[in-house]
Tab-separated table of C-alpha atoms and ligand atoms in Angstrom:
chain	number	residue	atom	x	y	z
A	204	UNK	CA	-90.968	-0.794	20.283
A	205	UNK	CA	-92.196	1.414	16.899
A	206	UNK	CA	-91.537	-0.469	13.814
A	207	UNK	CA	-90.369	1.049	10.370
A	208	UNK	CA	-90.044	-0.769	7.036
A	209	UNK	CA	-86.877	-0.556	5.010
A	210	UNK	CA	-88.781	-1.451	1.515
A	211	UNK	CA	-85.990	-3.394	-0.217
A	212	UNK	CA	-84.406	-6.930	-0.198
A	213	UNK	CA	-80.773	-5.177	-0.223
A	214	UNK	CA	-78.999	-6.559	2.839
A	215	UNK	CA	-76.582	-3.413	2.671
A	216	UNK	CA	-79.205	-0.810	2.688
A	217	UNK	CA	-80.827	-2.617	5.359
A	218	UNK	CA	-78.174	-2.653	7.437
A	219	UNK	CA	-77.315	0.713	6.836
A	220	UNK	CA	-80.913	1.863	7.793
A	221	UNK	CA	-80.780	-0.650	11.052
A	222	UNK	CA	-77.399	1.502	12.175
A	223	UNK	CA	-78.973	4.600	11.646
A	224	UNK	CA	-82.458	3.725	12.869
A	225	UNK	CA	-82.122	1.433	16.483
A	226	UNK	CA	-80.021	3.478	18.205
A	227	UNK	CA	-83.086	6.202	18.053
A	228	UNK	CA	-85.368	3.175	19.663
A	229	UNK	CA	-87.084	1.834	16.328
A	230	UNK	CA	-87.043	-2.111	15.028
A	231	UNK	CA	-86.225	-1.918	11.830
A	232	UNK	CA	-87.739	-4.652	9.802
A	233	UNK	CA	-87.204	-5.484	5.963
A	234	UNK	CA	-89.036	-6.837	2.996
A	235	UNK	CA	-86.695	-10.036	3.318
A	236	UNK	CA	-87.616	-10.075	7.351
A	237	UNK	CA	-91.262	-10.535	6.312
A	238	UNK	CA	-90.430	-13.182	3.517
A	239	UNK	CA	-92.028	-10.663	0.900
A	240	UNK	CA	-90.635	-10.916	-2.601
A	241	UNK	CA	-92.843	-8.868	-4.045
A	242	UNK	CA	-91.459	-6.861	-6.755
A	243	UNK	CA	-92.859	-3.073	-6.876
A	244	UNK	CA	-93.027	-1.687	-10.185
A	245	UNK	CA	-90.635	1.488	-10.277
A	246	UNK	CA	-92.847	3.405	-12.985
A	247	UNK	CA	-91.989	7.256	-11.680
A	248	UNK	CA	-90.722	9.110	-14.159
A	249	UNK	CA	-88.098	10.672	-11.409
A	250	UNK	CA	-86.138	9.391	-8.650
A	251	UNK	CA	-88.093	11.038	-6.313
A	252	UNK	CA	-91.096	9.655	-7.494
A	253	UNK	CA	-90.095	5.663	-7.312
A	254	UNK	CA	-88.623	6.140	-3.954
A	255	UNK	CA	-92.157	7.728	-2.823
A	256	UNK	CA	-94.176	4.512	-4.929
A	257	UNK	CA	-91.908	1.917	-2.967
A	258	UNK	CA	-92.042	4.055	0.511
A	259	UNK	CA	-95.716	4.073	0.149
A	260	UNK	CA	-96.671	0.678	-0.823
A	261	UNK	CA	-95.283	-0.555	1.665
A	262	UNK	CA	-96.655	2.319	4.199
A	263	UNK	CA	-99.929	0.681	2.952
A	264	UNK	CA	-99.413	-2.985	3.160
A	265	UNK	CA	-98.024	-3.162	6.162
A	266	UNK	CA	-99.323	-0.092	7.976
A	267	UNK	CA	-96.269	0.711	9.671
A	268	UNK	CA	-93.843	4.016	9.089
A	269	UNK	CA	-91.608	2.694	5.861
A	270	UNK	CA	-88.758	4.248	3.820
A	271	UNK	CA	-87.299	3.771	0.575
A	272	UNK	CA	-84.583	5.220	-1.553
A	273	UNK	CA	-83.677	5.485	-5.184
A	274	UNK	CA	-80.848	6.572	-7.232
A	275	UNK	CA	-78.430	6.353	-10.164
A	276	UNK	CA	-75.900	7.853	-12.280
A	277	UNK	CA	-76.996	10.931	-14.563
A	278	UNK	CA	-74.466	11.535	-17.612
A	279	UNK	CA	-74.831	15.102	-19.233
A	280	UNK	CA	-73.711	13.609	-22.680
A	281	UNK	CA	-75.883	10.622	-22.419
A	282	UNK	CA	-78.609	13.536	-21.648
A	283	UNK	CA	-79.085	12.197	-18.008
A	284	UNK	CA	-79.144	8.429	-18.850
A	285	UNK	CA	-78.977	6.233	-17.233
A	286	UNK	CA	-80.805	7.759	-14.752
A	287	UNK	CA	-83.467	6.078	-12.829
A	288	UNK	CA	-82.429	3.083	-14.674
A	289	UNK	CA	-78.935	2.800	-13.655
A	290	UNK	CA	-79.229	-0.475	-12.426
A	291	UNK	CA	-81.162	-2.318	-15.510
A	292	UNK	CA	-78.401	-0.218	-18.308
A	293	UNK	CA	-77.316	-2.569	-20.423
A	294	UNK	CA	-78.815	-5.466	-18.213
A	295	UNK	CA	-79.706	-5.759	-14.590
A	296	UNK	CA	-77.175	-8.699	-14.341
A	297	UNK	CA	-74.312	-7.493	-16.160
A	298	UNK	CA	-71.009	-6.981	-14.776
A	299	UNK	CA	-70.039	-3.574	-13.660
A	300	UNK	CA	-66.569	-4.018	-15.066
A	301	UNK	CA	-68.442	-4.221	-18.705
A	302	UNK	CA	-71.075	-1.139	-18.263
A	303	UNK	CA	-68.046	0.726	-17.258
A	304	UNK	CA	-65.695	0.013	-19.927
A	305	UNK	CA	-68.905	0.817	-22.556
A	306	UNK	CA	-69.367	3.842	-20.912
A	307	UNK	CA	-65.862	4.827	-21.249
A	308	UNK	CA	-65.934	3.489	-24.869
A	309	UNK	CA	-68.686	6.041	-25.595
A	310	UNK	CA	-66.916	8.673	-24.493
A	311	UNK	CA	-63.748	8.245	-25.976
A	312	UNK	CA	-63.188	11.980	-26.974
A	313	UNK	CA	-65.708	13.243	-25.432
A	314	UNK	CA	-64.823	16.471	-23.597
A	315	UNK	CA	-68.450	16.654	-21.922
A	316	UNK	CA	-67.642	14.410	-18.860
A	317	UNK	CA	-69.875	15.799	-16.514
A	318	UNK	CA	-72.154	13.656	-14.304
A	319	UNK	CA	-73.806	13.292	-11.279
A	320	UNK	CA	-75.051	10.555	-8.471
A	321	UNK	CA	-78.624	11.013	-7.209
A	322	UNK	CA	-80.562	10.096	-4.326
A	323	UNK	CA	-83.970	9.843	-3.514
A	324	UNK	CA	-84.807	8.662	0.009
A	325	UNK	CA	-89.156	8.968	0.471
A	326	UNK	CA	-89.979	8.456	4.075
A	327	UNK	CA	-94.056	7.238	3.972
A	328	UNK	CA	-96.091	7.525	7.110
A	329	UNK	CA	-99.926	5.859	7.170
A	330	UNK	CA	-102.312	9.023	6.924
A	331	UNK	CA	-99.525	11.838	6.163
A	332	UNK	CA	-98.169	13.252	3.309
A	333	UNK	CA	-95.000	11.514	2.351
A	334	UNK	CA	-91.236	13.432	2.426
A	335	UNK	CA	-88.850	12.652	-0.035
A	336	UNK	CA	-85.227	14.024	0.627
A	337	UNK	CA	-82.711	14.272	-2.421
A	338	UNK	CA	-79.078	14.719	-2.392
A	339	UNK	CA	-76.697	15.243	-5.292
A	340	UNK	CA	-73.154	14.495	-6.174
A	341	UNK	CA	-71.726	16.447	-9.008
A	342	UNK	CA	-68.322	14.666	-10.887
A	343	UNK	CA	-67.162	14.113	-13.840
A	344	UNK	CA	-67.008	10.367	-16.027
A	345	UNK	CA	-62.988	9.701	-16.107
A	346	UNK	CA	-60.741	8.852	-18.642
A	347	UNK	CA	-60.420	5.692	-17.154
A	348	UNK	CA	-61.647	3.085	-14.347
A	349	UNK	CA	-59.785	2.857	-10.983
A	350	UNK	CA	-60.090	2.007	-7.324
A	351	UNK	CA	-61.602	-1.060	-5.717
A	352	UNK	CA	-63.725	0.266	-3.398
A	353	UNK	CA	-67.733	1.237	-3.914
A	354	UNK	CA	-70.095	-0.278	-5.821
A	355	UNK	CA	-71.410	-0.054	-9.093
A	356	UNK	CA	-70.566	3.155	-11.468
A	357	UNK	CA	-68.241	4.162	-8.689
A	358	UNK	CA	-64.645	3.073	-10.156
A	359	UNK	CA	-65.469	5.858	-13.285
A	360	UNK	CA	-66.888	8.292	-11.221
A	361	UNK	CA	-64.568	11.343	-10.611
A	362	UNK	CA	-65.146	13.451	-7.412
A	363	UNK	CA	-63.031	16.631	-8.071
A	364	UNK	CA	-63.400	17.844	-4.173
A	365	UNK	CA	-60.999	14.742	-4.036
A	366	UNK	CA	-58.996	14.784	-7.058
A	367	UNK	CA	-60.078	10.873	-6.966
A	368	UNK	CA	-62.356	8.250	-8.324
A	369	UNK	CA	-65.077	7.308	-6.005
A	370	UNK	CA	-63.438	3.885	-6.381
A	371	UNK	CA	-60.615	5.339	-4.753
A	372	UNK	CA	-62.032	6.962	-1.964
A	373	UNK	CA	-62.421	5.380	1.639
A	374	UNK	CA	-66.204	4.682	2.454
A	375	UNK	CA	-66.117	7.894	5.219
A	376	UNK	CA	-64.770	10.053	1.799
A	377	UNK	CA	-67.445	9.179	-0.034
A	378	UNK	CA	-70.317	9.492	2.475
A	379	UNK	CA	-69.174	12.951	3.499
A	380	UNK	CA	-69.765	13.949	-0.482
A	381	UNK	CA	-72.025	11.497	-1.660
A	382	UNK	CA	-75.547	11.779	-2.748
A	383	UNK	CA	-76.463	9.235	-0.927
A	384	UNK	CA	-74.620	10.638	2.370
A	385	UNK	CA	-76.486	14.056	1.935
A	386	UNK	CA	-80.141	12.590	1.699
A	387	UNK	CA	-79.574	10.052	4.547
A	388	UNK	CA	-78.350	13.053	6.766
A	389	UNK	CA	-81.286	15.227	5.557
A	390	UNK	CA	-84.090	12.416	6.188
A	391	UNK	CA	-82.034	12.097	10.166
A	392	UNK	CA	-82.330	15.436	10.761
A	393	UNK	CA	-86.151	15.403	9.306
A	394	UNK	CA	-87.093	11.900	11.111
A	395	UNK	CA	-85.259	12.924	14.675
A	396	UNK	CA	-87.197	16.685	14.771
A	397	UNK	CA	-90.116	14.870	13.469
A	398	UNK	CA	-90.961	11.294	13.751
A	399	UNK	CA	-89.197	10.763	16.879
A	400	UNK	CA	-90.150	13.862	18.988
A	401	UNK	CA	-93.732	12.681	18.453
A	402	UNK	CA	-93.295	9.107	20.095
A	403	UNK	CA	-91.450	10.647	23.391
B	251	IMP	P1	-81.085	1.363	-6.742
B	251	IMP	O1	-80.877	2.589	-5.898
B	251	IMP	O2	-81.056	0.110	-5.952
B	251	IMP	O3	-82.254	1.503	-7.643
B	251	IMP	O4	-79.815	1.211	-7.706
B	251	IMP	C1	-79.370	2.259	-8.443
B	251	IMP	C2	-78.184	1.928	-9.300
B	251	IMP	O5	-77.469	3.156	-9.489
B	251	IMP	C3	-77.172	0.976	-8.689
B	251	IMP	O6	-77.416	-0.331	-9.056
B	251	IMP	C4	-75.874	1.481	-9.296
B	251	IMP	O7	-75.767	1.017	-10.595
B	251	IMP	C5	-76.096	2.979	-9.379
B	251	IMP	N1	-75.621	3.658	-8.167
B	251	IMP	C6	-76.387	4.311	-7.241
B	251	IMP	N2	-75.607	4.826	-6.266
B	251	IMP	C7	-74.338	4.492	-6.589
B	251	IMP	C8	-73.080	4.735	-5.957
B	251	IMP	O8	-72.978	5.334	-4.868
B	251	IMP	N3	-72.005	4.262	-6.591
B	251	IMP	C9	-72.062	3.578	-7.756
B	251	IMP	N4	-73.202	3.288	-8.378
B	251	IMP	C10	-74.348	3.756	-7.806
């Protein structure tokens, strides 16, 4: 059976990648699978750019097919930021429930809310160039935190198409919209063309 590397220690992304990834014949093995705690500096200046530097370093080390993904929250009034460092703002272990209440502090009167979610997912294959496949969701920061489900930024995180926080929105709701949704379905359509066809 073809490996591929899922270069992170996050037991949801992993099993995300697994659900997507077996059924199309691969084994899908993770950094925590091969007891490596290595921690890959993220030094791109783009999301794009640390989900290619993760994909590829682990293309390299283990010379198998690997993938990676970044992403984050961009805030137009914060002039993107957090960005790519979404998950260190205001302290990689800090709760959730604090960042989000200081965000919504900072924007008391604001009437720029706009925002939006990105994802980078880079797909690295030993001896080819490696594909990185993006997808955006556009929202707004809102007045004030609600919902339960998600992760993260999601209980602030307006998505107008629903008239909802992310918070708020069933996990099928928010991967039909999400940035996250749109790569993953971009780098399937890519990897089953692609990747697969050329194992067959
Ligand atoms: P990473 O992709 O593991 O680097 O983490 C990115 C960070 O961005 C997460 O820790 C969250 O803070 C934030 N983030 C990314 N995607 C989402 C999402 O779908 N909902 C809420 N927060 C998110």
């Amino acid at each position: 059976m073809k490996k591929i590397l899922i270069v992170t220690s996050n037991a949801n992304k992993v099993r995300e990648f697994k659900e997507m990834l077996e059924p199309l014949g691969y084994e899908v093995v993770s950094l925590r699978d091969l007891h490596d705690d290595e921690d890959v500096p993220e030094n791109g200046q783009t999301f794009a750019e640390n989900a290619a530097i993760k994909a590829e370093h682990g293309a390299k080390k283990y010379h198998v097919p690997a993938v990676a993904d970044d992403s984050g929250l961009c805030i137009d009034a914060f002039g993107g930021e957090p960005g790519i460092h979404s998950a260190r703002y205001l302290g990689h272990d800090t709760p959730y429930t604090y960042k989000n209440q200081v965000i919504l502090e900072r924007l008391k009167g604001e009437t720029n809310r706009g925002a939006e979610f990105h994802c980078a997912i880079a797909f690295a294959c030993p001896g080819k160039p490696t594909e990185v496949f993006e997808g955006v969701m556009r929202g707004s920061i809102a007045e004030e935190s609600r919902g339960e489900n998600g992760f993260g930024y999601d209980p602030i995180f307006y998505i107008p198409e629903y008239g909802k926080n992310s918070a708020e929105c069933t996990p099928d709701e928010k991967n039909a919209v999400s940035h996250r949704g749109k790569a993953v379905r971009m780098f399937l359509e890519y990897f089953k063309k692609n990747h697969y066809a050329e194992e067959q």
